[in-house]
Short mmCIF file of C-alpha atoms in Angstrom, two decimals:
data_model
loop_
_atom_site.label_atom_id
_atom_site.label_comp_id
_atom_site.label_asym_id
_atom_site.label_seq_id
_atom_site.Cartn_x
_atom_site.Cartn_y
_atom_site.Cartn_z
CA UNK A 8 36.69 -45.89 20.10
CA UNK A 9 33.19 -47.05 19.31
CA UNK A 10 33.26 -49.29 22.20
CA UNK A 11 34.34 -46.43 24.67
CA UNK A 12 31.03 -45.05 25.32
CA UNK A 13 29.67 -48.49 26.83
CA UNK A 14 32.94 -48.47 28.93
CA UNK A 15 31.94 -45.05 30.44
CA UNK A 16 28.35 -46.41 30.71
CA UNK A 17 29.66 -49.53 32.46
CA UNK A 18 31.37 -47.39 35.21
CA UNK A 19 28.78 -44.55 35.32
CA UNK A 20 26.27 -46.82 36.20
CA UNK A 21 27.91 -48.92 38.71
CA UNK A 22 28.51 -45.83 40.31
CA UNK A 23 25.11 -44.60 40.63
CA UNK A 24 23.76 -47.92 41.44
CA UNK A 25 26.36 -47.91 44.50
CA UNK A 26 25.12 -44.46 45.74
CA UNK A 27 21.12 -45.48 45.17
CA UNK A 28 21.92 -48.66 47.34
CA UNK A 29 23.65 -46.66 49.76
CA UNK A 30 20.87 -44.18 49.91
CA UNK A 31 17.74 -46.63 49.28
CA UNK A 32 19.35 -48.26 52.07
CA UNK A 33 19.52 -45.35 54.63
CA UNK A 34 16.31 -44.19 53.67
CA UNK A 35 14.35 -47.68 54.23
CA UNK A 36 16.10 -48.56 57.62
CA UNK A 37 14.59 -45.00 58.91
CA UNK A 38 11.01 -45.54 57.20
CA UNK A 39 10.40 -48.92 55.75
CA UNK A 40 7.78 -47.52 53.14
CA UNK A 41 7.60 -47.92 49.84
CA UNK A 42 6.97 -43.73 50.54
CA UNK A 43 10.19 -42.90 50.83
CA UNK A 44 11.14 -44.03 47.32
CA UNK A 45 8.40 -42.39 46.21
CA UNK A 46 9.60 -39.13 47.63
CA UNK A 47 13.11 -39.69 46.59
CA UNK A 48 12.32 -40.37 43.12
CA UNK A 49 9.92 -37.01 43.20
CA UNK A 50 12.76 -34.98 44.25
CA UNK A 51 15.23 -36.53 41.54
CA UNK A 52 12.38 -35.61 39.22
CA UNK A 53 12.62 -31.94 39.91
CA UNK A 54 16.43 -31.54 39.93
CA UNK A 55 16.62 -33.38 36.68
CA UNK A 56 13.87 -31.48 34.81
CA UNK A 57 15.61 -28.27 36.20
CA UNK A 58 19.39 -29.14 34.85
CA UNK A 59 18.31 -31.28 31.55
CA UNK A 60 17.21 -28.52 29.98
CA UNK A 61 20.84 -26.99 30.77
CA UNK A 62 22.12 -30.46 30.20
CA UNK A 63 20.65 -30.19 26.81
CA UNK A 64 22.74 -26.63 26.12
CA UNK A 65 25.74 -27.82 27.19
CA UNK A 66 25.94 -30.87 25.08
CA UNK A 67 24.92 -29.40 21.80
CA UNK A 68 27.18 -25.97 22.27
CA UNK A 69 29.88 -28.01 23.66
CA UNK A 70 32.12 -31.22 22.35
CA UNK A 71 30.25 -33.94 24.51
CA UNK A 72 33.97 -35.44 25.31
CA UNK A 73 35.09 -32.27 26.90
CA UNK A 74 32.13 -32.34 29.07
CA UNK A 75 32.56 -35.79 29.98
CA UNK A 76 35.98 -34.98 31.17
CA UNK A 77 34.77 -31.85 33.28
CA UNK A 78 32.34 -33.89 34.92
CA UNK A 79 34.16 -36.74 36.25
CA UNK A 80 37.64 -34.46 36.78
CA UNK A 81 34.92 -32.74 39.33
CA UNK A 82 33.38 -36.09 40.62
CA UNK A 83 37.17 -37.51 41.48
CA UNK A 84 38.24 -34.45 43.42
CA UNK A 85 34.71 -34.02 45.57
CA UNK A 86 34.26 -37.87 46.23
CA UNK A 87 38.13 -37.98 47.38
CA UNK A 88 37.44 -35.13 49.56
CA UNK A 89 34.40 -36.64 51.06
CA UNK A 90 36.53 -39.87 51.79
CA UNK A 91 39.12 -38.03 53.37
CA UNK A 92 37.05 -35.90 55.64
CA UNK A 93 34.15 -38.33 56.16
CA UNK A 94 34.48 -38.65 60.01
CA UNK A 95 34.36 -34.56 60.18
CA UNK A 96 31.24 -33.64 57.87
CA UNK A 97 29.51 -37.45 58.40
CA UNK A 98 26.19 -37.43 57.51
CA UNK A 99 26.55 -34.01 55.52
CA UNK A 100 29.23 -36.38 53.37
CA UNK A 101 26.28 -38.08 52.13
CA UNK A 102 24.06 -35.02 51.17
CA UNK A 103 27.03 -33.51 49.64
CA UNK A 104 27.40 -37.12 47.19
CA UNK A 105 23.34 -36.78 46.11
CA UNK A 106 23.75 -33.71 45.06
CA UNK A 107 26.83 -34.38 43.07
CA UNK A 108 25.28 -37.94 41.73
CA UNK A 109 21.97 -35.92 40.74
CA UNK A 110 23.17 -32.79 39.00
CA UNK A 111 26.03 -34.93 36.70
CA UNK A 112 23.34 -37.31 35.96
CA UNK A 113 21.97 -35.62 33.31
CA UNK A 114 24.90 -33.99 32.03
CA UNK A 115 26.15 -37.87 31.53
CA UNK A 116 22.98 -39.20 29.78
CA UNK A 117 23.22 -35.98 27.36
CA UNK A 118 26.56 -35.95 26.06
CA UNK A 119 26.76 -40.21 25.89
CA UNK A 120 23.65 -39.75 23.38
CA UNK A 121 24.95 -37.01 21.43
CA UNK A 122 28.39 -38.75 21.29
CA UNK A 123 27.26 -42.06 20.20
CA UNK A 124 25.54 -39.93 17.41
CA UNK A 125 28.87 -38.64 16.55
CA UNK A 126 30.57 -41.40 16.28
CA UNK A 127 28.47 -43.99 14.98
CA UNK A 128 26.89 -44.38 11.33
CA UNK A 129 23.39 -44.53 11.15
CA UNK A 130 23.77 -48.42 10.81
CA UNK A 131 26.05 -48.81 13.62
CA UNK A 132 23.71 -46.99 16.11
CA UNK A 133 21.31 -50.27 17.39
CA UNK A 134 24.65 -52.11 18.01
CA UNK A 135 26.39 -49.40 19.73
CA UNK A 136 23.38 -48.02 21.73
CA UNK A 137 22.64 -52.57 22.47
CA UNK A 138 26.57 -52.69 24.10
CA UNK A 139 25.96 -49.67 25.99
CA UNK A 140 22.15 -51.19 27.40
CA UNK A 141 24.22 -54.43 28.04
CA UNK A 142 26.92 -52.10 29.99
CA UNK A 143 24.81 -50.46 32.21
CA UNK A 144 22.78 -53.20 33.37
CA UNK A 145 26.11 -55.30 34.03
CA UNK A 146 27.37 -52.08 35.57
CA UNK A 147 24.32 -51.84 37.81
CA UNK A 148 24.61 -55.22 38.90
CA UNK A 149 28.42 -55.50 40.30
CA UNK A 150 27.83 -51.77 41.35
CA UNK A 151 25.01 -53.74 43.56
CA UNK A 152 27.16 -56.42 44.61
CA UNK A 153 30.36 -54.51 45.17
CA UNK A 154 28.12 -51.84 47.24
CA UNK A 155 27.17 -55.18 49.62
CA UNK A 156 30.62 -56.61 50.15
CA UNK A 157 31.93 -53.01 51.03
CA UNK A 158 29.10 -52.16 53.50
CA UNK A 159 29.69 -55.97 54.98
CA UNK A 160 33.29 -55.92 54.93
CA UNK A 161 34.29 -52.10 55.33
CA UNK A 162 32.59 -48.40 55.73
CA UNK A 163 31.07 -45.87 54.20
CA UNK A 164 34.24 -44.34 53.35
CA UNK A 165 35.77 -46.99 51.51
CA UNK A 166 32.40 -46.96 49.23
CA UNK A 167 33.55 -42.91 48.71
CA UNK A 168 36.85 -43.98 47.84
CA UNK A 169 35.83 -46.87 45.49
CA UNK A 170 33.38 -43.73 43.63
CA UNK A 171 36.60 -41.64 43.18
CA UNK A 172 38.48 -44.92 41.41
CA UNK A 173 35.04 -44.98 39.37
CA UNK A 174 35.11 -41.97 37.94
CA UNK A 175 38.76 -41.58 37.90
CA UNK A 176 38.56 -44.38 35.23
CA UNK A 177 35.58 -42.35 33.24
CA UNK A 178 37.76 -39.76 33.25
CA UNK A 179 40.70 -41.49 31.17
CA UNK A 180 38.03 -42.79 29.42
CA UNK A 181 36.73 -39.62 28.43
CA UNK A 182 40.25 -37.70 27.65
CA UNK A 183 41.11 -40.96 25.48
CA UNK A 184 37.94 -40.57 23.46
CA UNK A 185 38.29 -36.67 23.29
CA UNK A 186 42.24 -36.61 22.24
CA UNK A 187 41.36 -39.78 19.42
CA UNK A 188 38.70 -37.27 18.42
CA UNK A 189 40.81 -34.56 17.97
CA UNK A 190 43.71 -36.30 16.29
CA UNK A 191 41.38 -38.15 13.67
CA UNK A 192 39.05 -35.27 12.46
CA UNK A 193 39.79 -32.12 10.73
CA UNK A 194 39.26 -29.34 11.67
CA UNK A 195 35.95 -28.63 9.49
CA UNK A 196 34.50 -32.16 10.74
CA UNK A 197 35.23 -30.91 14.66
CA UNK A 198 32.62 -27.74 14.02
CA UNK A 199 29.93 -27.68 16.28
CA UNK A 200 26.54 -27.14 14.38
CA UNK A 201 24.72 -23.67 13.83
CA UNK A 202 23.93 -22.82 17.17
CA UNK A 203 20.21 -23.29 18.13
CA UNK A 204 18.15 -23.17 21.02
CA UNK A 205 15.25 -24.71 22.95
CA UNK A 206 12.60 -22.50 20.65
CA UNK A 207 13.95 -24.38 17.27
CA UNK A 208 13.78 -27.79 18.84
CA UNK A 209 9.92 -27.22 20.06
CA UNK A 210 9.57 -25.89 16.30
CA UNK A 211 11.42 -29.44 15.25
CA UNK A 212 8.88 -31.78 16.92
CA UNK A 213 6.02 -29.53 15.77
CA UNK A 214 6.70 -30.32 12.77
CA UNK A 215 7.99 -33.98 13.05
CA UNK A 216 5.08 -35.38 14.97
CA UNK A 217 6.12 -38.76 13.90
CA UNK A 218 9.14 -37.90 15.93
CA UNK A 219 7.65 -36.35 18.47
CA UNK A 220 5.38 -39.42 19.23
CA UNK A 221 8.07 -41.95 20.06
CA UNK A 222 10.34 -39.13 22.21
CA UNK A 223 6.97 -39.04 24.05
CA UNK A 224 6.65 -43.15 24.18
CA UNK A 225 9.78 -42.80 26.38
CA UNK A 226 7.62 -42.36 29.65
CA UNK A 227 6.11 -45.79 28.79
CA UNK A 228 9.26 -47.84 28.36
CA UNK A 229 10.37 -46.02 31.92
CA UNK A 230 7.17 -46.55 33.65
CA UNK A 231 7.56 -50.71 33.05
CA UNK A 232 10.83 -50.74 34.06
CA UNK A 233 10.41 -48.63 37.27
CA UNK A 234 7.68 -50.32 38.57
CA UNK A 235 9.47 -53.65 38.01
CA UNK A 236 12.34 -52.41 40.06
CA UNK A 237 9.84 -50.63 42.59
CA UNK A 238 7.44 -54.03 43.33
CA UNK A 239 10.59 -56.32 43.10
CA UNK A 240 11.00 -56.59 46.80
CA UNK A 241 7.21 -56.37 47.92
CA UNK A 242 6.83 -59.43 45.58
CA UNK A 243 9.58 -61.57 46.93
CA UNK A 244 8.02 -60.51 50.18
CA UNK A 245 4.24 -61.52 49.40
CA UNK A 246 5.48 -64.21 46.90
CA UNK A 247 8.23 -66.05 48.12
CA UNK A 248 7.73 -65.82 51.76
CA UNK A 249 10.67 -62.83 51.48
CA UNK A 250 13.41 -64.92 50.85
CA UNK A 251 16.53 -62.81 49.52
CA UNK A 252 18.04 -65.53 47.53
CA UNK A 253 14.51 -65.47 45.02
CA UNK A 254 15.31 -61.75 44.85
CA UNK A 255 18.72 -62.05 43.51
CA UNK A 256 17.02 -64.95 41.20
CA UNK A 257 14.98 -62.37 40.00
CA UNK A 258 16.80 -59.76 39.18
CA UNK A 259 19.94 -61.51 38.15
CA UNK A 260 16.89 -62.45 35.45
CA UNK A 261 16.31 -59.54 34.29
CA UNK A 262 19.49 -58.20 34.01
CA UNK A 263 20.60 -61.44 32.22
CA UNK A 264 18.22 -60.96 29.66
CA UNK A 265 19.00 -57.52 28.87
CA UNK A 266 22.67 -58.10 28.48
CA UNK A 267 22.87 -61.14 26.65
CA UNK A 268 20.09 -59.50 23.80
CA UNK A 269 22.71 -56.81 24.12
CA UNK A 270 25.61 -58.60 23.73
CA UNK A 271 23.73 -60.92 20.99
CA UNK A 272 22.42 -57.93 18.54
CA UNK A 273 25.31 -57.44 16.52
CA UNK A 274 25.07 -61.04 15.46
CA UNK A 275 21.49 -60.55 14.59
CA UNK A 276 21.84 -57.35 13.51
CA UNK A 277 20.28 -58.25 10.12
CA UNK A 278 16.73 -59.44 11.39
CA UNK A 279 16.97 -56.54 14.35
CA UNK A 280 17.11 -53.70 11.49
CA UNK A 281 14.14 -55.01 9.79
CA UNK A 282 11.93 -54.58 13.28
CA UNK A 283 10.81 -51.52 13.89
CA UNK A 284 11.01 -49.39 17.05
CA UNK A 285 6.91 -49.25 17.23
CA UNK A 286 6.51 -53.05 17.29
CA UNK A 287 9.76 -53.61 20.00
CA UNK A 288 7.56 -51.04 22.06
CA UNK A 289 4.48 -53.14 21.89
CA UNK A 290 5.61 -56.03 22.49
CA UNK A 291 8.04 -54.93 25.53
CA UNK A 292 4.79 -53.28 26.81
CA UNK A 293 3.01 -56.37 26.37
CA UNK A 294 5.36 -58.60 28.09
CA UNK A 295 5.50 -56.25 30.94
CA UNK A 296 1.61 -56.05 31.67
CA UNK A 297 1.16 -59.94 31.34
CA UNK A 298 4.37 -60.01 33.95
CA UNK A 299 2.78 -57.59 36.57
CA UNK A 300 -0.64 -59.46 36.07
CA UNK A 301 0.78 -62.63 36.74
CA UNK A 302 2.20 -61.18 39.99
CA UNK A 303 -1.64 -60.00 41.22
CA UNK A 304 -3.34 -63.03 40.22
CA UNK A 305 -1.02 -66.33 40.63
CA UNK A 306 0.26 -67.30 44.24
CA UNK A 307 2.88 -69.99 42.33
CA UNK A 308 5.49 -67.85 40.10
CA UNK A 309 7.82 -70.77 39.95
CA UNK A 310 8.18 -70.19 36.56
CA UNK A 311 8.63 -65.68 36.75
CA UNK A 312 12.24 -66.02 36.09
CA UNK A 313 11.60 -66.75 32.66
CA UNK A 314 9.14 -63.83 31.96
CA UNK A 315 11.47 -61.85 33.33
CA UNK A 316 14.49 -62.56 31.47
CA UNK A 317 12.06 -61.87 28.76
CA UNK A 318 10.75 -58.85 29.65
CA UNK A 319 14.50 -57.47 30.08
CA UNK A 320 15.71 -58.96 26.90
CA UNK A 321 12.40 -57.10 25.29
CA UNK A 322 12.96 -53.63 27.26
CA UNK A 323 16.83 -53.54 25.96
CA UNK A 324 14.70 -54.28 22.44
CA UNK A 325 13.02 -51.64 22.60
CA UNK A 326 14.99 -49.60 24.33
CA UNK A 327 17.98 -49.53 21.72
CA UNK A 328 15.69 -48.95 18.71
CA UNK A 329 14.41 -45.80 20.16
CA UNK A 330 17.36 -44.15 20.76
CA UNK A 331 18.53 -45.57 17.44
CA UNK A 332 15.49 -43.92 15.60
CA UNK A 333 15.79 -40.49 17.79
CA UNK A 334 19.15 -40.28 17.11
CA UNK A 335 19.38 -41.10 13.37
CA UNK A 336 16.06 -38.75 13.49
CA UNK A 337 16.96 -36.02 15.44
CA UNK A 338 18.67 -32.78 13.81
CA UNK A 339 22.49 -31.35 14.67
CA UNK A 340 22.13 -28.83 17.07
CA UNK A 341 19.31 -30.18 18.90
CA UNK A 342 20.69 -33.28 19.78
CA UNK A 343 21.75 -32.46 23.12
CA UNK A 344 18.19 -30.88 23.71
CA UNK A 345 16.26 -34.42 22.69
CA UNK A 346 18.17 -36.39 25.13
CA UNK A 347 16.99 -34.29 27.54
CA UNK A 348 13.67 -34.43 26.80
CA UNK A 349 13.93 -37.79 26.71
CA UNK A 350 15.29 -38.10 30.09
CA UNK A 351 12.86 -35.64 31.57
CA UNK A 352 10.15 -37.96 30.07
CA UNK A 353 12.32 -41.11 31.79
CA UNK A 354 12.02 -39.57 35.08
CA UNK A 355 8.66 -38.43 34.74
CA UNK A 356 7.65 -42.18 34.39
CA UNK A 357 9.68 -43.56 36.96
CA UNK A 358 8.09 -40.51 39.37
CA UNK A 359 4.71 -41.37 38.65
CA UNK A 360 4.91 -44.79 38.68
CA UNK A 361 6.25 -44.92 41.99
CA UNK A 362 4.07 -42.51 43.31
CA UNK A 363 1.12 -44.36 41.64
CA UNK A 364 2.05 -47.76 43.05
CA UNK A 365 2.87 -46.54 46.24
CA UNK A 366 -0.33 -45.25 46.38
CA UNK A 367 -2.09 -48.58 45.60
CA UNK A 368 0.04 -50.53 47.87
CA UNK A 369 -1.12 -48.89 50.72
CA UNK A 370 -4.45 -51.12 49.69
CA UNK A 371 -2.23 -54.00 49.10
CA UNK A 372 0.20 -56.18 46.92
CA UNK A 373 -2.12 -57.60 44.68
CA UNK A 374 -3.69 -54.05 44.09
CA UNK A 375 -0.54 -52.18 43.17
CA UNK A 376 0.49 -55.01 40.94
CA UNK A 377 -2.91 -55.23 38.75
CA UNK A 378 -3.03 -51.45 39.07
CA UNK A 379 0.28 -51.19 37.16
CA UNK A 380 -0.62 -53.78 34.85
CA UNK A 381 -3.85 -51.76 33.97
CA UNK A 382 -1.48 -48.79 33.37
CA UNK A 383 0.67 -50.48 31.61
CA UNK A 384 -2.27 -51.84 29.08
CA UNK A 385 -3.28 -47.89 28.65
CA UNK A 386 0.04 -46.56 27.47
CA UNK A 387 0.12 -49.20 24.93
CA UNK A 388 -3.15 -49.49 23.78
CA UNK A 389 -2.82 -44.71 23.58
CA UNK A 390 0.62 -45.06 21.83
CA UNK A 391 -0.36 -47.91 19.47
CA UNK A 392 -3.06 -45.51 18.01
CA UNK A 393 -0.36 -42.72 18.13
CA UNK A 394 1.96 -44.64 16.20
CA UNK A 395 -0.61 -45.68 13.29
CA UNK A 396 -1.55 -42.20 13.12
CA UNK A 397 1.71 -41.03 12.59
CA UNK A 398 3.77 -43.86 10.88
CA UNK A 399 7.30 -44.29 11.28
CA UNK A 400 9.16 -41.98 8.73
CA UNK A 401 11.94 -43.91 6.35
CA UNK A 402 13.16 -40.50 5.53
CA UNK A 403 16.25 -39.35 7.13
CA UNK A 404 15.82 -36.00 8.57
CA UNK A 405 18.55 -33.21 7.12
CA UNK A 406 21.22 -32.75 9.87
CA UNK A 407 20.71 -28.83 10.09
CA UNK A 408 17.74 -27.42 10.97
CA UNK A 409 18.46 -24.01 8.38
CA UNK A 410 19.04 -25.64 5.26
CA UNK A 411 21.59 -23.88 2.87
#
């Protein structure tokens, strides 16, 4: 059952990485600006700041299993209905499947982190939360490639009808995971926590400013890894005289070195415990600033798919041993409510990032690349003081908030 979570993830994110195709796609075709991103990252920003902190709610009131199953029980029956009656509501279809994409999206991230909290121990969590990073990127790329062929080969509506086979499989997934649940716990063990709310949590990281710290350090790990994905196909254009087989070189990359260190962490699980989330962070931030400094200054990156597989086995890294630490760190009840915080922090970094290089690359390549590098260089250099000013707690935090 410990595996079913990166299943969910798996499928989950080869769905949304069909639908951002799909609408990334649509969008550039009409524009072709870097804007338009821009704008459709702002107005993800604002719908999932609005329903994380409902997100949050839901998935510490609520078994995160039962939500799981709500959610894609609802995804099946709308994406179905969009297939069926595509050539009626048409382009409406496609407004109708960003809302639905947008407002689960945060419901999903919640309940996977407060699940995978459930049922992991504490020195389970960096394997568990590695073969979910591993899922997701391989999710993102066949959702990527399957998105292609089905464009190529089909319609839109067979894309809507390969979304409702998506998340009819979450949904088994999520039924299995809530019925093996129910059958293996008593009835004490399936309590949910004292009931808290979003006053207790701000009370929590008050008072845990070592926690507080790395939730915050969130926005830097997502401000890396959007503007990688945002300058990937202005620097195949600039750098490799936009040739679309250097772009899959690329990213296939990346992705392959964030799911092999994945895949590969339970084997070195030993040496990965004894690194701590601070120093992963540091050292993903510092591969990503010498990567988007090499793309300003050198006009021969020959060599770039090698940094890059780097830099994404460094961002799974550091990735996994956050959530690790905020999730062995966090308290019960307010579990739900730091995953979304996280996320809103996520989003915030992948907003202003592509706002911020969007901004520059109206100046040029070469500008918006050093220009991210130099942003890059701050976070790190403003959370590496952060973190030596408020040093990692070994202490495991009590799993209630009101002691007895």
């Amino acid at each position: 059952m410990k595996n079913f979570p990166a299943y969910i993830e798996f499928f989950t994110k080869m769905a949304s990485a069909i639908f951002t195709l799909l609408l990334g796609k649509l969008l550039y075709d009409q524009t072709n600006s870097l804007w338009a991103f821009a704008t459709a990252y702002g107005g993800e920003f604002l719908i999932v700041t609005l329903i994380q902190l409902y997100a949050g709610s839901f998935a510490d009131r609520y078994a995160p299993a039962r939500i799981l199953i709500a959610i894609n029980a609802l995804s099946v029956s709308v994406f179905l209905f969009l297939a069926m009656s595509y050539d009626v509501l048409y382009s409406v279809s496609l407004l109708i499947a960003a809302a639905m994409v947008y407002v689960f999206r945060p419901f999903y991230r919640t309940s996977l982190f407060v699940l995978v909290r459930e049922i992991a121990a504490k020195d389970e969590l960096k394997v568990v939360n590695g073969r979910m990073t591993s899922a997701s990127q391989l999710g993102q790329i066949i959702g990527l490639s399957l998105t292609g062929l089905f464009l190529s080969w089909y319609s839109e509506i067979a894309v809507f009808y390969l979304m409702t086979l998506i998340y009819g499989f979450c949904f088994v997934l999520s039924l299995s995971i809530y019925r093996r649940r129910r059958f293996n716990t008593t009835a004490e063990a399936q309590e949910k926590p004292q009931q808290l709310n979003w006053h207790d949590f701000v009370d929590f990281i008050k008072s845990d400013r070592a926690f507080s710290v790395r939730l915050a350090s969130s926005f830097s790990i997502a401000a890396s890894l959007g503007g990688f994905y945002l300058l990937l196909a202005p620097l195949v254009a600039a750098k490799f005289s936009d040739d679309t087989v250097w772009l899959s070189w690329l990213s296939v990359s990346y992705a392959s070195g964030a799911i092999l260190s994945g895949i590969l962490m339970k084997q070195f699980h030993r040496s990965f415990q004894s690194l701590s989330s601070d120093f992963l962070l540091m050292l993903n931030q510092g591969i990503s600033a010498v990567a988007f400094l090499c793309y300003g200054l050198f006009e021969q990156l020959l060599w770039l798919p090698v940094m890059l597989f780097c830099f994404g086995a460094s961002t799974t890294f550091a990735a996994v041993s956050l959530a690790s630490f905020l999730q062995s760190r966090t308290l019960s009840g307010i579990a739900g409510r730091t995953a979304a915080t996280q996320n809103i922090l996520i989003a915030a970094g992948n907003t202003f990032v592509a706002f911020y290089c969007s901004y520059l690359f109206d100046w040029s390549f070469n500008a918006a690349a050093l220009g991210l590098a130099l942003l890059i260089l701050v976070l790190m250099c403003f959370f590496f003081g952060v973190f030596r000013l408020y040093p990692e707690s070994e202490t495991e935090a009590t799993r209630t908030l009101v002691t007895e």
